[in-house]
N, CA, C and O of each residue as an XYZ file, in Angstrom:
680
protein
N      11.339    -15.351     22.556
C      10.032    -15.532     23.177
C       8.965    -15.526     22.094
O       8.924    -14.608     21.275
N       8.123    -16.511     22.076
C       7.004    -16.575     21.147
C       5.758    -16.143     21.907
O       5.458    -16.661     22.983
N       5.049    -15.202     21.340
C       3.853    -14.694     22.006
C       2.605    -15.300     21.390
O       2.603    -15.754     20.246
N       1.570    -15.293     22.165
C       0.261    -15.693     21.689
C      -0.397    -14.446     21.105
O      -0.557    -13.452     21.814
N      -0.785    -14.474     19.822
C      -1.418    -13.286     19.239
C      -2.646    -12.819     20.024
O      -3.006    -11.644     19.964
N      -3.275    -13.710     20.741
C      -4.449    -13.342     21.535
C      -4.073    -12.485     22.744
O      -4.951    -11.909     23.386
N      -2.770    -12.395     23.064
C      -2.313    -11.561     24.171
C      -2.200    -10.090     23.777
O      -1.935     -9.237     24.624
N      -2.402     -9.791     22.486
C      -2.244     -8.429     21.985
C      -3.588     -7.917     21.492
O      -4.309     -8.600     20.765
N      -3.904     -6.687     21.910
C      -5.144     -6.065     21.434
C      -4.915     -4.570     21.287
O      -3.969     -4.002     21.833
N      -5.813     -3.957     20.533
C      -5.808     -2.512     20.362
C      -7.036     -1.972     21.071
O      -8.100     -2.590     21.051
N      -6.881     -0.812     21.697
C      -8.004     -0.157     22.362
C      -7.816      1.343     22.274
O      -6.733      1.824     21.941
N      -8.866      2.076     22.574
C      -8.762      3.535     22.618
C      -7.805      3.948     23.725
O      -7.674      3.261     24.738
N      -7.143      5.071     23.522
C      -6.307      5.638     24.579
C      -7.211      6.229     25.652
O      -8.290      6.743     25.357
N      -6.763      6.150     26.891
C      -7.497      6.719     28.021
C      -6.557      7.620     28.818
O      -5.335      7.494     28.736
N      -7.142      8.518     29.579
C      -6.363      9.487     30.358
C      -5.312      8.784     31.222
O      -4.203      9.294     31.383
N      -5.646      7.641     31.765
C      -4.711      6.918     32.636
C      -3.461      6.412     31.901
O      -2.504      5.983     32.545
N      -3.460      6.458     30.560
C      -2.284      6.032     29.790
C      -1.174      7.081     29.782
O      -0.043      6.771     29.408
N      -1.471      8.307     30.184
C      -0.522      9.412     30.027
C       0.835      9.130     30.684
O       1.879      9.359     30.074
N       0.820      8.651     31.885
C       2.092      8.418     32.575
C       2.918      7.346     31.882
O       4.135      7.478     31.748
N       2.257      6.293     31.447
C       2.961      5.194     30.772
C       3.514      5.643     29.417
O       4.630      5.284     29.041
N       2.712      6.439     28.683
C       3.179      6.954     27.398
C       4.427      7.808     27.607
O       5.425      7.633     26.908
N       4.372      8.719     28.557
C       5.528      9.600     28.768
C       6.746      8.794     29.227
O       7.871      9.105     28.834
N       6.537      7.773     30.045
C       7.655      6.938     30.482
C       8.292      6.209     29.293
O       9.512      6.238     29.132
N       7.477      5.561     28.468
C       8.014      4.769     27.361
C       8.615      5.638     26.250
O       9.576      5.230     25.597
N       8.052      6.837     26.032
C       8.579      7.714     24.982
C       9.792      8.517     25.431
O      10.451      9.140     24.599
N      10.101      8.520     26.706
C      11.319      9.182     27.183
C      12.499      8.232     27.074
O      13.239      8.011     28.033
N      12.650      7.681     25.890
C      13.704      6.728     25.595
C      14.255      7.104     24.220
O      13.542      7.022     23.219
N      15.492      7.505     24.173
C      16.088      7.955     22.913
C      16.068      6.859     21.855
O      15.937      7.159     20.668
N      16.197      5.595     22.257
C      16.162      4.498     21.287
C      14.810      4.418     20.584
O      14.750      4.076     19.403
N      13.732      4.726     21.290
C      12.408      4.764     20.676
C      12.299      6.016     19.811
O      11.915      5.947     18.643
N      12.642      7.156     20.398
C      12.489      8.432     19.703
C      13.302      8.494     18.407
O      12.895      9.168     17.461
N      14.437      7.808     18.350
C      15.282      7.832     17.152
C      14.562      7.278     15.918
O      15.001      7.509     14.791
N      13.475      6.559     16.120
C      12.717      5.981     15.006
C      11.430      6.738     14.710
O      10.634      6.303     13.877
N      11.217      7.868     15.384
C       9.978      8.638     15.237
C      10.250      9.981     14.581
O      11.386     10.455     14.541
N       9.203     10.575     14.076
C       9.322     11.902     13.472
C       9.572     12.952     14.555
O       9.215     12.760     15.717
N      10.180     14.042     14.162
C      10.584     15.070     15.117
C       9.429     15.857     15.726
O       9.632     16.544     16.726
N       8.232     15.784     15.164
C       7.119     16.500     15.793
C       6.757     15.893     17.148
O       6.053     16.516     17.943
N       7.231     14.695     17.405
C       7.055     14.094     18.726
C       8.188     14.623     19.596
O       9.358     14.377     19.303
N       7.853     15.352     20.668
C       8.901     15.991     21.468
C       9.782     14.991     22.215
O       9.364     13.879     22.540
N      10.995     15.421     22.470
C      11.910     14.651     23.321
C      12.707     15.643     24.148
O      13.366     16.506     23.567
N      12.685     15.570     25.453
C      11.948     14.578     26.241
C      10.429     14.752     26.108
O       9.937     15.802     25.694
N       9.719     13.706     26.467
C       8.268     13.642     26.319
C       7.630     13.690     27.700
O       7.828     12.793     28.520
N       6.863     14.743     27.948
C       6.304     14.951     29.284
C       4.924     14.312     29.432
O       4.304     13.902     28.451
N       4.465     14.239     30.654
C       3.115     13.751     30.912
C       2.090     14.703     30.290
O       1.040     14.260     29.826
N       2.383     15.994     30.275
C       1.487     16.967     29.631
C       1.412     16.703     28.127
O       0.334     16.773     27.537
N       2.571     16.394     27.497
C       2.563     16.023     26.080
C       1.643     14.820     25.861
O       0.859     14.792     24.912
N       1.746     13.844     26.736
C       0.919     12.636     26.620
C      -0.562     12.963     26.794
O      -1.402     12.444     26.059
N      -0.881     13.808     27.747
C      -2.285     14.185     27.968
C      -2.857     14.898     26.747
O      -3.998     14.648     26.359
N      -2.071     15.783     26.141
C      -2.525     16.477     24.931
C      -2.718     15.496     23.775
O      -3.675     15.611     23.009
N      -1.816     14.544     23.656
C      -1.925     13.527     22.607
C      -3.182     12.681     22.810
O      -3.901     12.397     21.852
N      -3.444     12.283     24.038
C      -4.635     11.483     24.333
C      -5.895     12.273     23.995
O      -6.837     11.722     23.426
N      -5.920     13.555     24.340
C      -7.073     14.402     24.003
C      -7.255     14.461     22.489
O      -8.380     14.378     21.996
N      -6.158     14.604     21.751
C      -6.224     14.620     20.281
C      -6.759     13.294     19.749
O      -7.526     13.274     18.787
N      -6.362     12.200     20.365
C      -6.760     10.869     19.876
C      -8.243     10.580     20.087
O      -8.779      9.637     19.505
N      -8.907     11.380     20.910
C     -10.324     11.116     21.181
C     -11.252     11.799     20.178
O     -12.471     11.671     20.289
N     -10.700     12.517     19.206
C     -11.521     13.140     18.165
C     -12.220     12.042     17.358
O     -11.671     10.955     17.182
N     -13.431     12.327     16.870
C     -14.221     11.295     16.187
C     -13.543     10.637     14.981
O     -13.725      9.440     14.759
N     -12.771     11.388     14.204
C     -12.149     10.812     13.003
C     -10.740     10.268     13.266
O     -10.021      9.924     12.328
N     -10.356     10.193     14.517
C      -9.033      9.700     14.878
C      -9.024      8.169     14.896
O      -9.937      7.531     15.420
N      -7.997      7.618     14.327
C      -7.802      6.164     14.357
C      -6.475      5.881     15.051
O      -5.557      5.299     14.472
N      -6.404      6.311     16.310
C      -5.202      6.156     17.133
C      -5.556      5.209     18.276
O      -6.556      5.403     18.968
N      -4.729      4.186     18.469
C      -5.035      3.156     19.452
C      -3.834      2.842     20.345
O      -2.680      2.972     19.934
N      -4.133      2.433     21.559
C      -3.122      1.873     22.448
C      -2.865      0.434     22.016
O      -3.788     -0.286     21.633
N      -1.619      0.031     22.083
C      -1.256     -1.375     21.892
C      -1.108     -1.961     23.287
O      -0.353     -1.447     24.113
N      -1.835     -3.039     23.539
C      -1.850     -3.651     24.865
C      -1.356     -5.093     24.740
O      -1.853     -5.861     23.916
N      -0.383     -5.445     25.557
C       0.166     -6.801     25.600
C      -0.067     -7.365     26.997
O       0.441     -6.833     27.984
N      -0.834     -8.438     27.070
C      -1.177     -9.049     28.362
C      -1.700     -7.995     29.332
O      -1.272     -7.932     30.484
N      -2.616     -7.179     28.861
C      -3.264     -6.119     29.647
C      -2.325     -5.000     30.084
O      -2.672     -4.222     30.972
N      -1.144     -4.905     29.477
C      -0.203     -3.831     29.806
C       0.003     -2.938     28.587
O       0.320     -3.422     27.501
N      -0.178     -1.629     28.775
C       0.068     -0.673     27.702
C       1.527     -0.775     27.274
O       2.424     -0.755     28.117
N       1.774     -0.885     25.950
C       3.165     -0.986     25.501
C       3.493     -0.133     24.286
O       4.646     -0.107     23.855
N       2.503      0.572     23.716
C       2.797      1.409     22.560
C       1.541      2.002     21.955
O       0.446      1.890     22.506
N       1.727      2.634     20.811
C       0.632      3.305     20.102
C       0.723      2.949     18.625
O       1.814      2.790     18.078
N      -0.436      2.826     17.988
C      -0.510      2.577     16.553
C      -1.644      3.405     15.989
O      -2.657      3.618     16.656
N      -1.476      3.876     14.749
C      -2.514      4.730     14.169
C      -2.587      4.557     12.660
O      -1.657      4.080     12.009
N      -3.732      4.965     12.136
C      -3.933      5.106     10.698
C      -4.383      6.532     10.459
O      -5.391      6.968     11.015
N      -3.649      7.259      9.641
C      -4.031      8.622      9.306
C      -4.507      8.633      7.863
O      -3.712      8.563      6.926
N      -5.831      8.722      7.704
C      -6.405      8.735      6.367
C      -6.084     10.061      5.682
O      -6.235     11.133      6.269
N      -5.642      9.968      4.441
C      -5.278     11.154      3.689
C      -6.534     11.834      3.138
O      -7.643     11.315      3.268
N      -6.344     12.979      2.535
C      -7.455     13.796      2.042
C      -7.414     13.908      0.518
O      -6.476     13.454     -0.138
N      -8.465     14.528     -0.018
C      -8.572     14.890     -1.419
C      -8.413     13.642     -2.299
O      -9.038     12.618     -2.024
N      -7.604     13.711     -3.328
C      -7.478     12.594     -4.265
C      -6.775     11.381     -3.639
O      -6.766     10.298     -4.224
N      -6.196     11.564     -2.464
C      -5.509     10.474     -1.748
C      -6.391      9.850     -0.672
O      -5.900      9.064      0.138
N      -7.681     10.180     -0.645
C      -8.564      9.814      0.461
C      -8.775      8.314      0.640
O      -9.295      7.898      1.676
N      -8.393      7.498     -0.322
C      -8.523      6.054     -0.179
C      -7.237      5.417      0.353
O      -7.102      4.194      0.384
N      -6.300      6.265      0.767
C      -5.028      5.812      1.339
C      -4.896      6.296      2.779
O      -5.458      7.324      3.156
N      -4.156      5.549      3.566
C      -3.858      5.950      4.943
C      -2.420      5.574      5.256
O      -1.892      4.576      4.765
N      -1.796      6.414      6.100
C      -0.444      6.124      6.566
C      -0.531      5.481      7.938
O      -1.199      5.986      8.840
N       0.148      4.371      8.075
C       0.217      3.688      9.364
C       1.451      4.212     10.102
O       2.501      4.437      9.499
N       1.308      4.399     11.400
C       2.424      4.788     12.244
C       2.323      4.030     13.554
O       1.222      3.758     14.033
N       3.448      3.692     14.128
C       3.424      2.934     15.392
C       4.755      3.063     16.105
O       5.796      3.328     15.504
N       4.679      2.863     17.407
C       5.891      2.731     18.214
C       5.588      1.773     19.363
O       4.458      1.676     19.840
N       6.622      1.079     19.785
C       6.539      0.120     20.899
C       7.621      0.520     21.895
O       8.743      0.837     21.502
N       7.290      0.505     23.172
C       8.289      0.772     24.201
C       9.398     -0.268     24.153
O       9.146     -1.448     23.909
N      10.621      0.179     24.386
C      11.775     -0.719     24.254
C      11.683     -2.005     25.072
O      12.141     -3.042     24.594
N      11.109     -1.993     26.294
C      11.026     -3.265     27.024
C      10.209     -4.334     26.294
O      10.271     -5.511     26.649
N       9.443     -3.929     25.274
C       8.571     -4.852     24.559
C       9.094     -5.211     23.172
O       8.420     -5.915     22.421
N      10.284     -4.736     22.827
C      10.854     -5.020     21.507
C      11.212     -6.496     21.383
O      11.543     -7.152     22.370
N      11.143     -7.002     20.171
C      11.594     -8.362     19.874
C      10.644     -9.452     20.312
O      11.041    -10.616     20.366
N       9.410     -9.123     20.626
C       8.449    -10.117     21.100
C       7.347    -10.410     20.075
O       6.476    -11.243     20.323
N       7.385     -9.729     18.928
C       6.347     -9.923     17.916
C       5.111     -9.064     18.140
O       4.114     -9.217     17.435
N       5.169     -8.165     19.111
C       4.011     -7.328     19.431
C       3.696     -6.380     18.286
O       2.538     -6.253     17.889
N       4.711     -5.712     17.751
C       4.479     -4.770     16.651
C       3.893     -5.497     15.444
O       2.988     -4.976     14.792
N       4.388     -6.675     15.143
C       3.866     -7.426     13.994
C       2.382     -7.717     14.155
O       1.610     -7.551     13.210
N       1.985     -8.141     15.324
C       0.567     -8.441     15.550
C      -0.273     -7.164     15.552
O      -1.391     -7.161     15.037
N       0.252     -6.081     16.124
C      -0.488     -4.817     16.135
C      -0.696     -4.305     14.708
O      -1.778     -3.818     14.379
N       0.330     -4.411     13.858
C       0.188     -4.002     12.458
C      -0.850     -4.876     11.754
O      -1.646     -4.374     10.961
N      -0.846     -6.153     12.033
C      -1.856     -7.053     11.472
C      -3.261     -6.592     11.864
O      -4.157     -6.520     11.023
N      -3.443     -6.283     13.147
C      -4.758     -5.875     13.642
C      -5.227     -4.564     13.023
O      -6.383     -4.454     12.615
N      -4.352     -3.575     12.949
C      -4.792     -2.277     12.424
C      -4.954     -2.318     10.904
O      -5.790     -1.600     10.356
N      -4.175     -3.142     10.225
C      -4.355     -3.292      8.779
C      -5.725     -3.898      8.491
O      -6.440     -3.441      7.599
N      -6.081     -4.917      9.244
C      -7.404     -5.535      9.105
C      -8.500     -4.509      9.394
O      -9.480     -4.412      8.656
N      -8.326     -3.745     10.477
C      -9.283     -2.691     10.826
C      -9.411     -1.682      9.676
O     -10.523     -1.311      9.300
N      -8.289     -1.243      9.124
C      -8.299     -0.239      8.062
C      -9.065     -0.688      6.838
O      -9.828      0.088      6.263
N      -8.872     -1.932      6.433
C      -9.549     -2.415      5.237
C     -10.998     -2.822      5.513
O     -11.837     -2.769      4.614
N     -11.287     -3.220      6.723
C     -12.647     -3.651      7.076
C     -13.557     -2.490      7.453
O     -14.731     -2.475      7.082
N     -13.019     -1.508      8.194
C     -13.855     -0.460      8.779
C     -13.750      0.901      8.091
O     -14.623      1.751      8.268
N     -12.704      1.111      7.319
C     -12.500      2.408      6.670
C     -12.556      2.227      5.150
O     -12.288      1.137      4.645
N     -12.900      3.280      4.430
C     -12.961      3.168      2.962
C     -11.563      3.287      2.342
O     -11.277      4.239      1.616
N     -10.715      2.330      2.631
C      -9.318      2.382      2.178
C      -9.050      1.348      1.098
O      -9.612      0.253      1.109
N      -8.185      1.716      0.170
C      -7.677      0.799     -0.851
C      -6.192      0.517     -0.646
O      -5.660     -0.466     -1.162
N      -5.518      1.404      0.125
C      -4.062      1.298      0.277
C      -3.660      1.827      1.654
O      -4.152      2.862      2.105
N      -2.765      1.102      2.307
C      -2.168      1.542      3.564
C      -0.656      1.516      3.348
O      -0.109      0.566      2.788
N       0.008      2.582      3.804
C       1.452      2.652      3.593
C       2.153      3.123      4.853
O       1.533      3.661      5.770
N       3.456      2.910      4.877
C       4.292      3.341      5.997
C       5.602      3.881      5.445
O       6.137      3.369      4.461
N       6.107      4.919      6.089
C       7.416      5.481      5.756
C       8.374      5.123      6.887
O       8.079      5.345      8.061
N       9.522      4.566      6.515
C      10.456      4.032      7.507
C      11.850      4.604      7.254
O      12.313      4.632      6.114
N      12.518      5.058      8.313
C      13.913      5.484      8.192
C      14.770      4.283      7.806
O      14.498      3.160      8.231
N      15.800      4.518      7.005
C      16.590      3.399      6.489
C      17.294      2.586      7.582
O      17.621      1.421      7.357
N      17.530      3.167      8.745
C      18.205      2.422      9.808
C      17.248      1.521     10.600
O      17.694      0.696     11.398
N      15.951      1.674     10.385
C      14.968      0.952     11.189
C      14.597     -0.390     10.538
O      13.481     -0.574     10.052
N      15.540     -1.302     10.543
C      15.348     -2.617      9.907
C      14.242     -3.426     10.591
O      13.534     -4.187      9.932
N      14.091     -3.265     11.912
C      13.053     -4.017     12.630
C      11.661     -3.639     12.120
O      10.805     -4.504     11.934
N      11.445     -2.348     11.896
C      10.140     -1.915     11.397
C       9.903     -2.414      9.973
O       8.779     -2.764      9.614
N      10.941     -2.446      9.177
C      10.813     -2.998      7.824
C      10.375     -4.456      7.886
O       9.513     -4.878      7.116
N      10.967     -5.233      8.806
C      10.600     -6.649      8.944
C       9.154     -6.802      9.406
O       8.443     -7.690      8.937
N       8.716     -5.936     10.327
C       7.331     -5.971     10.802
C       6.376     -5.805      9.625
O       5.416     -6.564      9.489
N       6.635     -4.829      8.790
C       5.763     -4.566      7.643
C       5.800     -5.726      6.653
O       4.756     -6.166      6.171
N       6.990     -6.219      6.352
C       7.121     -7.335      5.412
C       6.390     -8.577      5.906
O       5.762     -9.275      5.110
N       6.459     -8.864      7.199
C       5.743    -10.015      7.768
C       4.237     -9.911      7.561
O       3.533    -10.920      7.527
N       3.751     -8.673      7.422
C       2.320     -8.439      7.259
C       1.912     -8.220      5.807
O       0.802     -7.758      5.542
N       2.783     -8.541      4.876
C       2.441     -8.473      3.466
C       2.660     -7.116      2.819
O       2.321     -6.934      1.650
N       3.217     -6.162      3.551
C       3.546     -4.865      2.964
C       4.741     -5.052      2.030
O       5.664     -5.809      2.329
N       4.711     -4.357      0.908
C       5.782     -4.469     -0.075
C       6.530     -3.141     -0.182
O       5.939     -2.065     -0.089
N       7.824     -3.245     -0.376
C       8.626     -2.049     -0.588
C       8.221     -1.419     -1.913
O       8.322     -2.054     -2.963
N       7.762     -0.172     -1.865
C       7.357      0.540     -3.072
C       8.451      1.479     -3.571
O       8.644      1.631     -4.778
N       9.162      2.104     -2.643
C      10.158      3.068     -3.094
C      11.188      3.325     -2.007
O      10.966      3.079     -0.821
N      12.316      3.827     -2.464
C      13.354      4.331     -1.576
C      13.627      5.760     -2.028
O      14.171      5.990     -3.109
N      13.247      6.704     -1.196
C      13.483      8.115     -1.507
C      14.853      8.495     -0.953
O      15.063      8.491      0.260
N      15.759      8.814     -1.826
C      17.145      9.119     -1.445
C      17.239     10.462     -0.721
O      16.660     11.459     -1.153
N      17.981     10.464      0.389
C      18.233     11.681      1.175
C      16.953     12.448      1.490
O      16.934     13.678      1.455
N      15.891     11.718      1.795
C      14.571     12.337      1.972
C      14.290     12.805      3.394
O      13.387     13.612      3.611
N      15.052     12.308      4.366
C      14.770     12.661      5.759
C      16.051     13.089      6.472
O      17.166     12.739      6.086
N      15.830     13.859      7.526
C      16.950     14.215      8.403
C      16.501     13.938      9.832
O      15.479     14.455     10.282
N      17.255     13.136     10.523
C      16.974     12.783     11.913
C      18.290     12.817     12.665
O      19.283     12.239     12.223
N      18.295     13.491     13.796
C      19.523     13.629     14.583
C      20.659     14.197     13.742
O      21.811     13.782     13.876
N      20.323     15.160     12.867
C      21.280     15.848     11.998
C      21.953     14.929     10.980
O      22.985     15.285     10.410
N      21.371     13.742     10.748
C      21.888     12.812      9.754
C      20.865     12.701      8.626
O      19.695     12.408      8.871
N      21.306     12.934      7.400
C      20.438     12.795      6.234
C      20.443     11.330      5.815
O      21.496     10.700      5.716
N      19.241     10.800      5.570
C      19.163      9.390      5.188
C      17.992      9.146      4.243
O      17.215     10.049      3.935
N      17.892      7.920      3.800
C      16.844      7.512      2.875
C      15.574      7.154      3.622
O      15.602      6.767      4.791
N      14.458      7.293      2.916
C      13.160      6.884      3.453
C      12.643      5.720      2.616
O      12.593      5.800      1.388
N      12.260      4.642      3.288
C      11.698      3.475      2.625
C      10.179      3.537      2.795
O       9.673      3.730      3.901
N       9.465      3.370      1.685
C       8.006      3.359      1.735
C       7.503      1.968      1.414
O       7.808      1.395      0.368
N       6.718      1.438      2.350
C       6.084      0.135      2.202
C       4.591      0.340      2.086
O       4.047      1.272      2.678
N       3.908     -0.528      1.319
C       2.469     -0.406      1.185
C       1.823     -1.773      0.996
O       2.461     -2.745      0.592
N       0.535     -1.804      1.306
C      -0.279     -2.981      1.068
C      -1.605     -2.496      0.475
O      -2.123     -1.445      0.853
N      -2.133     -3.274     -0.449
C      -3.407     -2.939     -1.082
C      -4.514     -3.806     -0.515
O      -4.279     -4.926     -0.064
N      -5.722     -3.271     -0.547
C      -6.885     -4.010     -0.053
C      -7.020     -5.299     -0.852
O      -6.952     -5.282     -2.081
N      -7.209     -6.405     -0.163
C      -7.324     -7.685     -0.896
C      -8.550     -7.712     -1.812
O      -8.789     -8.708     -2.494
């Protein structure tokens, strides 16, 4: 399926997203690609707390919307101190929306936002070695593989490598 990039937009999270977030995140296939601080199973209360956190003034957390339907979350977390010109991108898409190019377009949109609206020189992402789809999303958007940290992460009791991709401000 080829999507129209105009069918994808980013918007602020709203309280009404809580049920959809908890539904989409209660999927082990999605959770297997996320950090462990995200609970599993994921409750509506977890979603409500996350939405409240996302409404803080310095938060750059957005809903990913495809054809007016909530389908995931994307964020930029600006670092502090000597790293303050860098931000880490993070995102997830609900499994029913995988393989449609939605993540690629969402990464394009937030990368543009990061360089246009924030004082950033570098945006990076850390990816588990098994998450080839996320690697392709980043590569399609001009992110380059910077490093492979050996045995850097543990997920589901399996130790694996972490791939770091980055893009610099044009």
